[in-house]
C-alpha positions as a LaTeX table, in Angstrom:
\begin{tabular}{lrrr}
\hline
Residue & $x$ (\AA) & $y$ (\AA) & $z$ (\AA) \\
\hline
Met1 & 125.24 & 166.25 & 144.06 \\
Gly2 & 125.40 & 162.91 & 142.31 \\
His3 & 122.47 & 160.57 & 141.97 \\
Asp4 & 123.56 & 156.78 & 141.67 \\
His5 & 121.06 & 155.39 & 139.00 \\
His6 & 121.20 & 151.64 & 138.31 \\
His7 & 125.02 & 151.87 & 136.99 \\
His8 & 125.89 & 148.13 & 137.89 \\
Ser9 & 122.43 & 146.83 & 136.42 \\
Ser10 & 122.99 & 148.86 & 133.20 \\
Gly11 & 126.50 & 147.18 & 132.67 \\
Lys12 & 124.85 & 143.70 & 133.30 \\
Asn13 & 122.06 & 143.96 & 131.11 \\
Leu14 & 124.12 & 145.17 & 128.31 \\
Lys15 & 126.57 & 142.05 & 128.97 \\
Leu16 & 123.63 & 140.00 & 128.80 \\
Ala17 & 122.11 & 141.51 & 125.54 \\
Phe18 & 125.60 & 141.30 & 123.93 \\
Leu19 & 126.04 & 137.70 & 124.63 \\
Leu20 & 122.43 & 136.54 & 123.79 \\
Asn21 & 122.78 & 138.37 & 120.43 \\
Leu22 & 126.14 & 136.90 & 119.51 \\
Gly23 & 125.18 & 133.53 & 120.23 \\
Phe24 & 121.76 & 133.72 & 118.51 \\
Thr25 & 123.61 & 135.60 & 115.33 \\
Ile26 & 125.45 & 132.58 & 114.85 \\
Leu27 & 122.56 & 130.00 & 115.27 \\
Glu28 & 120.52 & 132.38 & 112.60 \\
Phe29 & 122.94 & 132.23 & 110.07 \\
Ile30 & 123.08 & 128.31 & 110.07 \\
Gly31 & 119.16 & 128.24 & 110.34 \\
Gly32 & 118.73 & 130.81 & 107.68 \\
Ile33 & 120.76 & 129.06 & 104.96 \\
Tyr34 & 119.15 & 125.70 & 106.01 \\
Val35 & 115.66 & 126.60 & 105.78 \\
Asn36 & 116.28 & 129.26 & 102.85 \\
Ser37 & 114.63 & 132.15 & 104.33 \\
Ile38 & 115.77 & 135.81 & 103.56 \\
Ala39 & 113.94 & 136.98 & 106.71 \\
Ile40 & 116.30 & 134.99 & 108.75 \\
Ile41 & 119.48 & 135.50 & 106.86 \\
Ser42 & 118.92 & 139.36 & 106.77 \\
Asp43 & 118.27 & 139.08 & 110.46 \\
Ala44 & 121.44 & 137.42 & 110.96 \\
Val45 & 123.60 & 140.06 & 109.02 \\
His46 & 121.60 & 142.58 & 111.10 \\
Asp47 & 122.52 & 140.87 & 114.14 \\
Leu48 & 126.07 & 140.51 & 113.47 \\
Gly49 & 126.01 & 144.42 & 113.12 \\
Asp50 & 124.14 & 144.54 & 116.60 \\
Ser51 & 126.44 & 142.21 & 118.38 \\
Leu52 & 129.37 & 144.44 & 117.47 \\
Ser53 & 127.54 & 147.59 & 118.49 \\
Leu54 & 126.21 & 145.94 & 121.69 \\
Gly55 & 129.78 & 144.98 & 122.67 \\
Thr56 & 130.80 & 148.55 & 122.04 \\
Ser57 & 127.78 & 149.72 & 123.99 \\
Trp58 & 128.71 & 147.39 & 126.93 \\
Tyr59 & 132.43 & 148.77 & 126.81 \\
Leu60 & 131.46 & 152.35 & 126.60 \\
Asp61 & 128.79 & 152.13 & 129.50 \\
His62 & 131.34 & 150.45 & 131.66 \\
Lys63 & 133.93 & 153.39 & 130.53 \\
Ala64 & 131.05 & 155.79 & 131.24 \\
Gln65 & 131.10 & 154.78 & 135.21 \\
Gln66 & 134.43 & 156.08 & 135.63 \\
Lys67 & 134.80 & 159.06 & 137.96 \\
Ser68 & 135.93 & 162.40 & 137.01 \\
Asp69 & 139.75 & 163.06 & 136.48 \\
Ser70 & 142.00 & 165.62 & 134.89 \\
Lys71 & 141.12 & 164.65 & 131.67 \\
Phe72 & 137.51 & 164.55 & 131.79 \\
Ser73 & 136.34 & 166.75 & 134.67 \\
Phe74 & 132.69 & 165.92 & 134.52 \\
Gly75 & 133.50 & 162.23 & 134.20 \\
Tyr76 & 132.83 & 159.68 & 131.61 \\
Arg77 & 129.19 & 159.68 & 131.22 \\
Arg78 & 129.10 & 160.80 & 127.85 \\
Phe79 & 130.87 & 157.66 & 126.67 \\
Ser80 & 127.49 & 156.14 & 126.95 \\
Leu81 & 126.06 & 158.67 & 124.80 \\
Leu82 & 128.52 & 157.81 & 122.21 \\
Gly83 & 127.53 & 154.13 & 122.34 \\
Ala84 & 124.09 & 155.16 & 121.52 \\
Leu85 & 125.33 & 157.17 & 118.45 \\
Ile86 & 127.25 & 154.16 & 117.12 \\
Asn87 & 124.60 & 151.84 & 117.77 \\
Ser88 & 122.03 & 153.92 & 115.78 \\
Leu89 & 124.58 & 154.31 & 112.79 \\
Val90 & 125.06 & 150.50 & 112.97 \\
Leu91 & 121.39 & 149.76 & 112.94 \\
Ile92 & 120.64 & 152.06 & 110.08 \\
Gly93 & 123.14 & 150.48 & 108.12 \\
Gly94 & 121.98 & 146.83 & 108.76 \\
Ser95 & 118.40 & 148.21 & 108.10 \\
Ile96 & 119.54 & 149.32 & 104.74 \\
Tyr97 & 120.97 & 146.03 & 104.03 \\
Val98 & 117.63 & 144.19 & 104.96 \\
Ile99 & 115.64 & 146.55 & 102.60 \\
Tyr100 & 117.98 & 145.58 & 99.78 \\
Glu101 & 117.87 & 142.03 & 100.27 \\
Ala102 & 114.16 & 141.89 & 100.95 \\
Val103 & 113.46 & 144.00 & 97.59 \\
Gly104 & 115.85 & 141.45 & 95.79 \\
Arg105 & 113.73 & 138.74 & 97.16 \\
Leu106 & 110.54 & 140.13 & 96.16 \\
Met107 & 111.64 & 140.46 & 92.64 \\
Asn108 & 112.98 & 136.92 & 92.57 \\
Pro109 & 110.85 & 134.96 & 94.85 \\
Glu110 & 112.15 & 131.67 & 96.41 \\
His111 & 110.61 & 128.97 & 98.64 \\
Ser112 & 111.46 & 128.63 & 102.04 \\
Asp113 & 111.01 & 125.81 & 104.50 \\
Ala114 & 108.02 & 126.81 & 106.63 \\
Gln115 & 108.55 & 124.34 & 109.41 \\
Gly116 & 111.96 & 125.07 & 109.83 \\
Met117 & 111.23 & 128.80 & 109.87 \\
Met118 & 108.75 & 128.43 & 112.59 \\
Ile119 & 111.04 & 126.71 & 115.09 \\
Phe120 & 113.50 & 129.14 & 114.61 \\
Ala121 & 110.77 & 132.07 & 115.29 \\
Ile122 & 109.87 & 130.63 & 118.53 \\
Ile123 & 113.33 & 130.45 & 119.75 \\
Gly124 & 113.87 & 133.91 & 118.24 \\
Val125 & 110.99 & 135.56 & 119.93 \\
Ala126 & 111.78 & 134.11 & 123.35 \\
Val127 & 115.61 & 134.95 & 123.33 \\
Asn128 & 115.25 & 138.60 & 122.14 \\
Ala129 & 111.89 & 139.27 & 124.17 \\
Tyr130 & 113.75 & 138.21 & 127.41 \\
Ala131 & 116.74 & 140.67 & 126.57 \\
Ala132 & 114.56 & 143.36 & 125.51 \\
Trp133 & 112.46 & 142.94 & 128.81 \\
Lys134 & 115.81 & 143.20 & 130.71 \\
Leu135 & 116.78 & 146.48 & 129.12 \\
Ser136 & 113.27 & 147.95 & 128.94 \\
Gly137 & 113.68 & 150.24 & 132.27 \\
Gly138 & 116.99 & 151.79 & 130.93 \\
Lys139 & 117.11 & 155.13 & 131.38 \\
Thr140 & 120.33 & 156.39 & 129.26 \\
Leu141 & 120.13 & 156.70 & 125.54 \\
Asn142 & 122.53 & 153.99 & 125.36 \\
Glu143 & 120.11 & 151.62 & 126.84 \\
Lys144 & 117.05 & 152.85 & 125.09 \\
Val145 & 118.83 & 152.53 & 121.53 \\
Val146 & 119.93 & 149.15 & 122.56 \\
Ser147 & 116.22 & 148.22 & 123.64 \\
Trp148 & 115.22 & 149.30 & 120.25 \\
His149 & 117.82 & 146.79 & 118.80 \\
Leu150 & 116.23 & 144.05 & 120.49 \\
Met151 & 112.60 & 145.23 & 119.81 \\
Glu152 & 113.35 & 145.15 & 116.28 \\
Asp153 & 114.55 & 141.56 & 116.78 \\
Val154 & 111.33 & 140.76 & 118.63 \\
Leu155 & 109.13 & 142.17 & 116.17 \\
Gly156 & 111.28 & 140.56 & 113.22 \\
Trp157 & 110.93 & 136.94 & 114.77 \\
Val158 & 107.17 & 137.61 & 115.17 \\
Ala159 & 106.75 & 138.38 & 111.41 \\
Val160 & 108.65 & 135.30 & 110.73 \\
Leu161 & 106.46 & 133.22 & 112.89 \\
Val162 & 103.35 & 134.59 & 111.22 \\
Val163 & 104.76 & 134.00 & 107.82 \\
Ser164 & 105.83 & 130.39 & 108.84 \\
Ile165 & 102.05 & 129.63 & 109.83 \\
Val166 & 100.62 & 131.01 & 106.70 \\
Leu167 & 103.39 & 129.13 & 104.73 \\
Gln168 & 101.83 & 126.13 & 106.25 \\
Phe169 & 98.82 & 126.46 & 104.46 \\
Lys170 & 99.72 & 128.50 & 101.25 \\
Asp171 & 102.90 & 128.65 & 99.77 \\
Ile172 & 103.04 & 132.54 & 99.08 \\
His173 & 106.78 & 133.32 & 98.37 \\
Tyr174 & 106.70 & 137.16 & 98.47 \\
Leu175 & 105.19 & 137.15 & 102.00 \\
Asp176 & 108.39 & 136.26 & 103.70 \\
Pro177 & 110.47 & 139.51 & 102.32 \\
Ala178 & 107.15 & 141.48 & 102.25 \\
Leu179 & 106.97 & 141.57 & 106.01 \\
Ser180 & 110.59 & 141.71 & 106.70 \\
Leu181 & 110.58 & 145.02 & 104.58 \\
Ala182 & 107.59 & 146.37 & 106.53 \\
Ile183 & 109.24 & 145.64 & 110.00 \\
Thr184 & 112.64 & 147.08 & 109.04 \\
Leu185 & 111.03 & 150.38 & 107.58 \\
Tyr186 & 109.19 & 150.69 & 111.21 \\
Ile187 & 111.87 & 150.27 & 113.10 \\
Leu188 & 114.35 & 152.43 & 110.94 \\
Tyr189 & 111.59 & 155.30 & 111.74 \\
Asn190 & 112.10 & 154.91 & 115.49 \\
Val191 & 115.63 & 154.67 & 115.12 \\
Phe192 & 115.97 & 157.96 & 113.40 \\
Lys193 & 114.12 & 159.56 & 116.26 \\
Arg194 & 116.68 & 158.31 & 118.71 \\
Leu195 & 119.45 & 159.38 & 116.51 \\
Lys196 & 117.97 & 162.98 & 116.46 \\
Glu197 & 117.69 & 163.04 & 120.27 \\
Thr198 & 121.11 & 161.71 & 120.59 \\
Leu199 & 122.70 & 164.33 & 118.22 \\
Phe200 & 120.55 & 167.00 & 120.06 \\
Ile201 & 122.31 & 166.30 & 123.58 \\
Phe202 & 125.75 & 165.82 & 121.70 \\
Leu203 & 125.17 & 169.30 & 120.40 \\
Gln204 & 124.31 & 170.51 & 124.06 \\
Gly205 & 120.66 & 171.00 & 123.68 \\
Thr206 & 118.29 & 171.90 & 126.56 \\
Pro207 & 116.93 & 168.50 & 128.00 \\
Ala208 & 113.49 & 168.01 & 127.10 \\
Asp209 & 112.47 & 167.15 & 130.81 \\
Ile210 & 113.69 & 170.59 & 132.12 \\
Asn211 & 111.89 & 174.04 & 131.41 \\
Leu212 & 114.79 & 176.63 & 131.22 \\
Lys213 & 112.12 & 179.63 & 131.22 \\
Glu214 & 110.29 & 178.21 & 134.32 \\
Ile215 & 113.76 & 178.06 & 136.23 \\
Lys216 & 114.63 & 181.67 & 135.39 \\
Ile217 & 111.32 & 182.81 & 136.41 \\
Lys218 & 111.48 & 181.14 & 139.68 \\
Ile219 & 114.85 & 182.48 & 140.43 \\
Glu220 & 114.03 & 186.23 & 139.50 \\
Asn221 & 110.82 & 185.96 & 141.33 \\
Ile222 & 112.99 & 185.70 & 144.62 \\
Arg223 & 112.86 & 188.95 & 146.63 \\
Gly224 & 116.27 & 190.43 & 146.20 \\
Val225 & 117.24 & 188.94 & 142.75 \\
Ala226 & 117.29 & 191.41 & 140.10 \\
Ser227 & 118.02 & 189.46 & 137.18 \\
Ser228 & 119.56 & 186.43 & 135.72 \\
His229 & 121.89 & 185.74 & 132.71 \\
His230 & 124.19 & 183.31 & 131.27 \\
Val231 & 121.62 & 180.50 & 132.06 \\
His232 & 122.76 & 177.22 & 130.45 \\
Ile233 & 121.28 & 173.71 & 130.89 \\
Trp234 & 122.78 & 170.79 & 129.04 \\
Ser235 & 122.71 & 166.85 & 129.52 \\
Gln236 & 125.63 & 164.45 & 130.00 \\
Glu237 & 123.99 & 161.64 & 128.65 \\
Gly238 & 120.31 & 162.17 & 128.43 \\
Glu239 & 119.65 & 161.41 & 132.39 \\
His240 & 122.36 & 163.51 & 134.11 \\
His241 & 121.85 & 167.23 & 133.85 \\
Val242 & 124.02 & 170.17 & 134.31 \\
Phe243 & 123.10 & 173.89 & 135.34 \\
Thr244 & 125.12 & 177.22 & 135.10 \\
Ala245 & 123.90 & 180.63 & 135.42 \\
His246 & 124.81 & 184.07 & 136.84 \\
Val247 & 122.57 & 185.78 & 139.34 \\
Lys248 & 122.25 & 189.43 & 140.07 \\
Leu249 & 121.40 & 190.52 & 143.35 \\
Glu250 & 119.87 & 194.18 & 144.43 \\
Asn251 & 119.52 & 196.09 & 147.62 \\
Val252 & 122.01 & 193.57 & 149.50 \\
Asn253 & 123.32 & 195.47 & 152.44 \\
Lys254 & 124.58 & 193.01 & 154.72 \\
Phe255 & 126.42 & 189.44 & 154.57 \\
Glu256 & 123.33 & 187.70 & 156.11 \\
Glu257 & 120.97 & 188.99 & 153.48 \\
Tyr258 & 123.38 & 187.61 & 150.80 \\
Lys259 & 123.64 & 184.29 & 152.50 \\
Arg260 & 119.51 & 184.16 & 152.45 \\
Leu261 & 119.38 & 184.98 & 148.93 \\
Lys262 & 122.07 & 182.55 & 147.96 \\
Ala263 & 120.47 & 179.62 & 150.13 \\
Glu264 & 116.86 & 180.54 & 148.36 \\
Val265 & 118.45 & 180.32 & 145.05 \\
Leu266 & 120.18 & 176.91 & 145.44 \\
Asn267 & 117.36 & 175.42 & 147.16 \\
Thr268 & 115.20 & 176.21 & 143.94 \\
Leu269 & 117.64 & 174.47 & 141.94 \\
Glu270 & 117.91 & 171.44 & 144.06 \\
Ala271 & 114.02 & 170.87 & 143.39 \\
Tyr272 & 115.12 & 169.76 & 139.88 \\
Ser273 & 117.69 & 167.15 & 140.75 \\
Phe274 & 120.61 & 168.37 & 138.58 \\
Glu275 & 123.63 & 166.36 & 138.76 \\
His276 & 125.79 & 169.57 & 139.14 \\
Phe277 & 124.93 & 173.05 & 139.17 \\
Thr278 & 127.17 & 176.17 & 139.36 \\
Val279 & 125.61 & 180.02 & 140.25 \\
Gln280 & 128.03 & 182.95 & 140.29 \\
Phe281 & 126.16 & 185.64 & 142.44 \\
Glu282 & 126.80 & 189.18 & 141.56 \\
Leu283 & 125.85 & 192.42 & 143.37 \\
Asp284 & 123.97 & 195.39 & 141.51 \\
Ser285 & 127.17 & 197.38 & 141.92 \\
Glu286 & 129.12 & 194.92 & 140.01 \\
Thr287 & 129.59 & 194.44 & 136.18 \\
Cys288 & 129.69 & 191.14 & 134.57 \\
Ser289 & 132.51 & 191.04 & 132.20 \\
Leu290 & 130.77 & 188.36 & 130.22 \\
Glu291 & 127.73 & 190.72 & 129.36 \\
\hline
\end{tabular}
């Protein structure tokens, strides 16, 4: 019961984001040193980590599209989730470094080349905004976390652009690191939310878009269903969900009645578009060995 969801576009978008980020990181290092901007240099260091994690995400996204085999019977989709986890951790580490550098520059302000900053900021906004737009419709957690990487860069470059404009009129040395610090803290807050969501799925928590109680009620309201137990829902990578359950039937005397009840239960589950579901049906005369 598979549902094909933009696998090829996902890989292409991650590849594009990786190549743009890596190329622009090299340009940032050169430009940051040239214009003496801590915001640009910090972003370059941050983008270097991003490039490594984006490359990892690209590889893991490709790996996630492999079909199931004897090693991974559900397939490799959770490798995409691993990419989201690595991405989040790298982003947190990079953000901590940016905060450290920004605080140091606040304590010891330095002059920056405002005109050079403006040129790099315009290029930075354009490049990162395009990459963020390409990934904005991503559904997997991997794509969502990568999208936050790129949104961080867009906001960071907008801050650099604002600072460079202000510095054209007044040389306020602390403005550059102050805005860099504020935006990094904002992005860090959102990354922690994504990391929490990623870990929740790793721990096989019930997906937020599925109501387990609602499904149990619908199944147990079917005439001929006595109860349900061992009902489990988890997600492979945030998009494709799996369902398993034991359903106890009552007053089933004919095979035709059994077939009707089975069809009704399965039709109820099909409305939720699970990637995979397994239901074990038990007669009221049976005792479940797992209960």
